[in-house]
Tab-separated table of C-alpha atoms and ligand atoms in Angstrom:
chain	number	residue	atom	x	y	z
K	1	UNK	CA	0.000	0.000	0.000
K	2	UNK	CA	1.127	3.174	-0.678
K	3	UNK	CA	1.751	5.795	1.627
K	4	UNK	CA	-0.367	8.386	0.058
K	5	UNK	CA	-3.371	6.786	1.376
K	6	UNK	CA	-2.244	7.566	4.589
K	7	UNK	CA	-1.741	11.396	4.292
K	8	UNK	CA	-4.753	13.056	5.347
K	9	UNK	CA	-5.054	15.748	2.807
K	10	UNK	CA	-6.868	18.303	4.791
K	11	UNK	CA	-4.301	18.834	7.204
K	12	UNK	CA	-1.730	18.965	4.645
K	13	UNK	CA	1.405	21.238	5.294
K	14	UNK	CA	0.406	24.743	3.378
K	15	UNK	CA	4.365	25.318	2.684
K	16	UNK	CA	7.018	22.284	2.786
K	17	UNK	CA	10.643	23.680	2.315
K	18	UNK	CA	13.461	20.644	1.541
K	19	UNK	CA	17.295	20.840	1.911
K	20	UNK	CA	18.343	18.666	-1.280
K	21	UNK	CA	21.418	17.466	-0.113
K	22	UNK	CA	23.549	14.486	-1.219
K	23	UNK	CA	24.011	15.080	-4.868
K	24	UNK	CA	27.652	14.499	-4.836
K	25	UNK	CA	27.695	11.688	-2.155
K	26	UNK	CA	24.957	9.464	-4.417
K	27	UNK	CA	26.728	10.132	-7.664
K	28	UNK	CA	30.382	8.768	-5.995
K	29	UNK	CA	28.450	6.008	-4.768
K	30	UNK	CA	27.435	4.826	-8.722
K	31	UNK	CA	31.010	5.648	-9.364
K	32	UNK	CA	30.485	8.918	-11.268
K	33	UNK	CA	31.446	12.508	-10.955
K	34	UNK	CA	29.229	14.746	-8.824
K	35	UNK	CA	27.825	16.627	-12.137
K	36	UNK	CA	26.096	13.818	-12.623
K	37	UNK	CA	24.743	13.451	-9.140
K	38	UNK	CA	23.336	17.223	-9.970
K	39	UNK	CA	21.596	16.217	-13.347
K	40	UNK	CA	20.284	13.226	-11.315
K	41	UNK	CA	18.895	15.902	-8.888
K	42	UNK	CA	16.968	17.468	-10.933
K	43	UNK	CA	14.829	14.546	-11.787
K	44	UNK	CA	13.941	15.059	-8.040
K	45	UNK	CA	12.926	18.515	-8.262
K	46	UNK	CA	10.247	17.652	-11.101
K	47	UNK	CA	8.853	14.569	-9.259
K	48	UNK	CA	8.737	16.136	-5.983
K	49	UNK	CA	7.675	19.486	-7.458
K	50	UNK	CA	4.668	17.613	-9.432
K	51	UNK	CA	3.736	15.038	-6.797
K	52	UNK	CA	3.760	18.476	-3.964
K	53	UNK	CA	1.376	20.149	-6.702
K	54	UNK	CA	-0.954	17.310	-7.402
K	55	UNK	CA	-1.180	16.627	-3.411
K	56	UNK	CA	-2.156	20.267	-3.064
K	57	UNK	CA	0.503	21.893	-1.522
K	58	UNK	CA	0.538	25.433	-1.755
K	59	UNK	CA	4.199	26.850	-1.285
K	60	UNK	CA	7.273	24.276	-2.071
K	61	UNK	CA	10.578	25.547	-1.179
K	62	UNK	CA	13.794	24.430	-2.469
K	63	UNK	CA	17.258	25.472	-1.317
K	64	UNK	CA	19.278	25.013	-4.783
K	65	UNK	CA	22.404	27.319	-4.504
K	66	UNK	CA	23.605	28.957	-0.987
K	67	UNK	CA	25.870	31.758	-1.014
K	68	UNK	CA	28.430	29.640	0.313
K	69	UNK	CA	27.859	27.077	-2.878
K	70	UNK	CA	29.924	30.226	-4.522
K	71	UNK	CA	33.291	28.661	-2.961
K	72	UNK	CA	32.876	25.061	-4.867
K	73	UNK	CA	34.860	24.763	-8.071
K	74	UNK	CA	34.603	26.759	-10.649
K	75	UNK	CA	33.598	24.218	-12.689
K	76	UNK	CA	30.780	22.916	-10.795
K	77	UNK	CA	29.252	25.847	-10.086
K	78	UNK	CA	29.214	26.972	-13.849
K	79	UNK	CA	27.561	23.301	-14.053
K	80	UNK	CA	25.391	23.806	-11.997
K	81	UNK	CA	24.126	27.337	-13.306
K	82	UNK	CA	24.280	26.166	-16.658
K	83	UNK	CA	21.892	23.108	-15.333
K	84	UNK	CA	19.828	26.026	-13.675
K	85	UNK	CA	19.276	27.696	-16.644
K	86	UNK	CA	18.656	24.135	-18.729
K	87	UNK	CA	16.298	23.009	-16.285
K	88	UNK	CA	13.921	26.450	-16.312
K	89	UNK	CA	13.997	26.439	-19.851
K	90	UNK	CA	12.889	22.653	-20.272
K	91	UNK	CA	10.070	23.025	-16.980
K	92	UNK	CA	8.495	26.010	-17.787
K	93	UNK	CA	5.923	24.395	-20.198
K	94	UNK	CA	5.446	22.120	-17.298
K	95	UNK	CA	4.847	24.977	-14.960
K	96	UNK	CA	2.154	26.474	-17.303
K	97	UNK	CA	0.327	23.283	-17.859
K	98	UNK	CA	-0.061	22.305	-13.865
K	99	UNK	CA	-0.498	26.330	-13.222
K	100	UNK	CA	2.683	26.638	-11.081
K	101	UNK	CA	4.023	29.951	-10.144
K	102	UNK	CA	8.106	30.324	-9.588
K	103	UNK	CA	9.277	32.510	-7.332
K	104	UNK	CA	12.923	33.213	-6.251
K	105	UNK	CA	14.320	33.864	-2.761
K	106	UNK	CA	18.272	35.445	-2.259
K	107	UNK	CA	20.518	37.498	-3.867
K	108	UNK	CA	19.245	37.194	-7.079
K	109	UNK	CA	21.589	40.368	-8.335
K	110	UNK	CA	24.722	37.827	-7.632
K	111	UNK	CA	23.421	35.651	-10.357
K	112	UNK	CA	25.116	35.084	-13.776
K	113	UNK	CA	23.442	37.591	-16.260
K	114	UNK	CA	22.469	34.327	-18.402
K	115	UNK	CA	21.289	32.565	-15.057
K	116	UNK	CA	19.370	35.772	-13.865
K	117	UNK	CA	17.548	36.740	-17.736
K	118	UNK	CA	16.435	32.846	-17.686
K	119	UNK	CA	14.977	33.441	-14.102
K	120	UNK	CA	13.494	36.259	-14.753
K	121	UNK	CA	11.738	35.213	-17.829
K	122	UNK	CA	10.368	32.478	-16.022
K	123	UNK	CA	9.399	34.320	-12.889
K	124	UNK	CA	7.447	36.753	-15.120
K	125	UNK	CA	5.722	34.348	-17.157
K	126	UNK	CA	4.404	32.209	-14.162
K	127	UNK	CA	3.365	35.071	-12.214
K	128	UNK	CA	-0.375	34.321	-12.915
K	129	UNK	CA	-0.220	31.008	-12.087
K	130	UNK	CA	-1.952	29.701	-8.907
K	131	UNK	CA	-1.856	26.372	-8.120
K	132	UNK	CA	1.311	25.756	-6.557
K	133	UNK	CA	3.962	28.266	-5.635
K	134	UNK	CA	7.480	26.731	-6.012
K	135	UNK	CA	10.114	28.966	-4.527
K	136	UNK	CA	14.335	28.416	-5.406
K	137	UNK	CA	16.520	29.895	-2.834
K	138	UNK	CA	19.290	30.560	-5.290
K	139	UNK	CA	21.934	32.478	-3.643
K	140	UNK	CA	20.627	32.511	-0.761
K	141	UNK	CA	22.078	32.572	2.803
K	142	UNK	CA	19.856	33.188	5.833
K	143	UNK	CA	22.349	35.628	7.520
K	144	UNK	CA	22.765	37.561	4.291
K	145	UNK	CA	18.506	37.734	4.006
K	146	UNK	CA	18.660	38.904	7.630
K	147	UNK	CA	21.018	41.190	7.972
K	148	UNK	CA	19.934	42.926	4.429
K	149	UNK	CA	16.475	43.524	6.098
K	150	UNK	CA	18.077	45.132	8.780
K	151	UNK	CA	19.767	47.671	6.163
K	152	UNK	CA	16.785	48.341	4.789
K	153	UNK	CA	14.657	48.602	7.478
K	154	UNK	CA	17.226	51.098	9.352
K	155	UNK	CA	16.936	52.765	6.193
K	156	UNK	CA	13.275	53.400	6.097
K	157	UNK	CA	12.964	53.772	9.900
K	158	UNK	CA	15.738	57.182	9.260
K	159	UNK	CA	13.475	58.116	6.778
K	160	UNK	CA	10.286	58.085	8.697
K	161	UNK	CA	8.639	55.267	6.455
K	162	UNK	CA	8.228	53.107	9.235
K	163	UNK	CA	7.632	54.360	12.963
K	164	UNK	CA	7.653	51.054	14.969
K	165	UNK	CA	9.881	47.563	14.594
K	166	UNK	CA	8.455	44.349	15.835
K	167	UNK	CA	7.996	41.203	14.090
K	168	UNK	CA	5.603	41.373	11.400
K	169	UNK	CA	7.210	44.616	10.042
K	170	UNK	CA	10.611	43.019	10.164
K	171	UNK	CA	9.027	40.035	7.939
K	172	UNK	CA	7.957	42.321	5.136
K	173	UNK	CA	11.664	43.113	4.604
K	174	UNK	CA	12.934	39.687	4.284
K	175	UNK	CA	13.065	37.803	0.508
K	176	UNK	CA	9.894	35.739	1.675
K	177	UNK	CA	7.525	38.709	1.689
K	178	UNK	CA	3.586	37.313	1.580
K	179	UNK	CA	5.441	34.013	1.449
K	180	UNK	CA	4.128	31.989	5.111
K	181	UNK	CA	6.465	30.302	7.021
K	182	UNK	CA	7.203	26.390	6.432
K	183	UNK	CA	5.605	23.502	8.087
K	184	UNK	CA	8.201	21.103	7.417
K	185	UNK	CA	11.439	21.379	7.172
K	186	UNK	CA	12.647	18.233	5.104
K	187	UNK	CA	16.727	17.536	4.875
K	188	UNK	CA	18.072	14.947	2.961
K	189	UNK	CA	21.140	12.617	3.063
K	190	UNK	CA	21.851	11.805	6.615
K	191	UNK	CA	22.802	15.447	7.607
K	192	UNK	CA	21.160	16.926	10.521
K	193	UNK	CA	22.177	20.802	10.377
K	194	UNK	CA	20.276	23.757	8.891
K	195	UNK	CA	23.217	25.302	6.693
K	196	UNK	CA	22.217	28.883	6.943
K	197	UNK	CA	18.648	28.090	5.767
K	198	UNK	CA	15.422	29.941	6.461
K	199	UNK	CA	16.736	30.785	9.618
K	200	UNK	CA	14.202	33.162	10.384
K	201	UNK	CA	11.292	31.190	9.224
K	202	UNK	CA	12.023	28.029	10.514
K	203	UNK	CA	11.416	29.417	13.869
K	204	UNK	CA	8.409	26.677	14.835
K	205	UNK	CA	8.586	24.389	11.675
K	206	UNK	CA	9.018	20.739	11.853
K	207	UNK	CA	12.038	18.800	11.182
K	208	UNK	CA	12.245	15.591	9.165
K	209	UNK	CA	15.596	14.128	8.187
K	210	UNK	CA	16.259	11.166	6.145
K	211	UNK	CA	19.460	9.250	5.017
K	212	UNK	CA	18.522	9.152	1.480
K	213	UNK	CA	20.244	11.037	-0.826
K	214	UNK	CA	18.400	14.014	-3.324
K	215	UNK	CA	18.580	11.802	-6.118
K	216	UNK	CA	17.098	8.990	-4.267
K	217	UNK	CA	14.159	11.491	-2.500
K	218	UNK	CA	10.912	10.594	-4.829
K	219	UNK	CA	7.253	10.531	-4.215
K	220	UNK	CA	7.070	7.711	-1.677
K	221	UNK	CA	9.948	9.581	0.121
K	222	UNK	CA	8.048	12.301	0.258
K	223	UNK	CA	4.534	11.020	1.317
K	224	UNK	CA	6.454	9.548	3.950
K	225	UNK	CA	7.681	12.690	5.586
K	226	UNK	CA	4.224	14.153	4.954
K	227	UNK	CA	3.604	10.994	7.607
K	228	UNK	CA	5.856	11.548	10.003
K	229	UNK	CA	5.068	15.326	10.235
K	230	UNK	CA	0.899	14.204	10.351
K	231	UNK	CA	1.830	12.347	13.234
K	232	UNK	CA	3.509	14.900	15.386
K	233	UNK	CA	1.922	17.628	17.919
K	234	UNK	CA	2.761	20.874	17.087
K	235	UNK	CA	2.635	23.235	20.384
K	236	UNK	CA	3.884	26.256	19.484
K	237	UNK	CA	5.420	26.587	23.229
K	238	UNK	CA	1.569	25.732	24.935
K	239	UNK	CA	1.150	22.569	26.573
K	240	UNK	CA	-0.105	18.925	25.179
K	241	UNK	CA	-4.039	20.010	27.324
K	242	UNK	CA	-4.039	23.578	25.894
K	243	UNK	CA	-3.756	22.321	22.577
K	244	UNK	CA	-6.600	19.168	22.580
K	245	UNK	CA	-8.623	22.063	23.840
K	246	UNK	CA	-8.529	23.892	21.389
K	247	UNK	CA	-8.726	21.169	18.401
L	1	LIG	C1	23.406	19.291	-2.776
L	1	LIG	O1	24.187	18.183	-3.086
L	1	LIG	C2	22.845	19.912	-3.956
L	1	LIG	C3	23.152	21.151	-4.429
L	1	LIG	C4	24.118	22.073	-3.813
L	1	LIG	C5	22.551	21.688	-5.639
L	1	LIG	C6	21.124	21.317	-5.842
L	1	LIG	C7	20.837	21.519	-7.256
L	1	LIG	C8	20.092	20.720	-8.029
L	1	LIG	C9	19.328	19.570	-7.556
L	1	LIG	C10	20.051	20.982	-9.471
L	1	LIG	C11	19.459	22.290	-9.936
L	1	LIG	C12	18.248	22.728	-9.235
L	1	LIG	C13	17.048	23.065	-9.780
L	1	LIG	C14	16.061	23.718	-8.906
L	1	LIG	C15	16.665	22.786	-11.167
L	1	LIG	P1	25.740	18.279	-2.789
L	1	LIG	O2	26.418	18.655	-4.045
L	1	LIG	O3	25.981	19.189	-1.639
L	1	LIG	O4	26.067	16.796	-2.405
L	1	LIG	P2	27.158	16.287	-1.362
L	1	LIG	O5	26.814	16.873	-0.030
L	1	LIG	O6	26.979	14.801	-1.400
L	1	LIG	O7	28.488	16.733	-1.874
């Protein structure tokens, strides 16, 4: 039986956000070189990004290049942007047919001009689309999100835009705008560590960690996280009584 019967699709997570980790690791394990661990990968990103969609999901976030990522070899990381750019190209028909919006989260400016016209092409023609929203952190480093929202909050706060701080205003500032928070939290390949991810937003989402690798991470894969985090009690710093009371 599969595990899909088991989700209980009105209490779906609104916004899963996944850590694909393990690219490298799985391709040295077929005895190949880690580029093709990455093209590998990407056959995970349309199967999980279709089976999130036809689940009904709403938000699916996937970290694809951190700011650190910038430090790997050159060659790799032209591999992987060229991939990037490959991979938008070939989906976006895909997006359009199952009404999937893209949006991007990090410092999209630091972005190969090639990488960063195929983005935006993409971003712009999707905008309409409602279904699912599937978000890339490309770029992206938590610290760098955070403490650019502090510039530019300071920034507006001088300038009398803004006239108090707290916690929703400090939101609007970071690259997740109108995006909610996650749910879930999935990581894959045996790695339990957040790697400057969300840090902001992950503030009360679940954590589910598996020792598959990306490429391995399919639809069962994922219906069984979706399992594990259906299972759990989410307390939001209330007690076990406060919340049966309220459900
Ligand atoms: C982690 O594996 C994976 C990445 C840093 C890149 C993820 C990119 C893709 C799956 C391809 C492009 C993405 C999209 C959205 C089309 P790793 O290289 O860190 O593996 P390792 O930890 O085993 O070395």
């Amino acid at each position: 039986m599969s595990l899909k019967s088991k989700i209980d699709l009105l209490h779906l997570p609104k916004h899963i956000a996944i850590i694909m980790d393990g690219n490298g690791r799985w391709a040295k394990s077929q005895g190949k070189d880690r580029i093709f661990g990455h093209h590998e990968g990407v056959e995970s990103v349309r199967v999980i990004t279709e089976t999130a969609a036809n689940l009904g999901v709403k938000y699916l976030t996937l970290y694809a290049f951190s700011k650190e990522n910038w430090n790997r070899p050159k060659a790799e990381v032209e591999a992987l942007m060229d991939l990037l750019v490959l991979s938008l190209e070939n989906e976006l028909e895909t997006f359009q047919k199952n009404s999937i919006r893209l949006l991007a989260i990090g410092d999209i400016d630091s972005l190969p001009p090639k990488t960063k016209a195929t983005l935006l092409r993409v971003l712009e023609s999707t905008s309409n689309n409602s279904r699912m929203s599937l978000v890339l952190a490309l770029s992206y480093s938590a610290r760098w999100e955070i403490t650019d929202a502090a510039k530019r909050l300071s920034a507006d706060f001088q300038e009398g835009k803004i006239k108090v701080i707290d916690e929703n205003i400090f939101a609007k500032y970071l690259t997740t705008n109108n995006i909610p928070d996650p749910e879930l939290l999935i990581r894959t390949s045996g790695e339990y560590r957040l790697s400057n991810f969300l840090l902001w937003q992950l503030a009360y989402s679940e954590m589910y960690f598996t020792n598959k690798y990306w490429p391995e991470f399919r639809a069962e894969e994922f219906y069984e996280a979706i399992v594990d985090f259906q299972g759990r009690e989410r307390r939001f710093g209330k007690t076990s009584e406060q919340i049966k009371e309220i459900n």
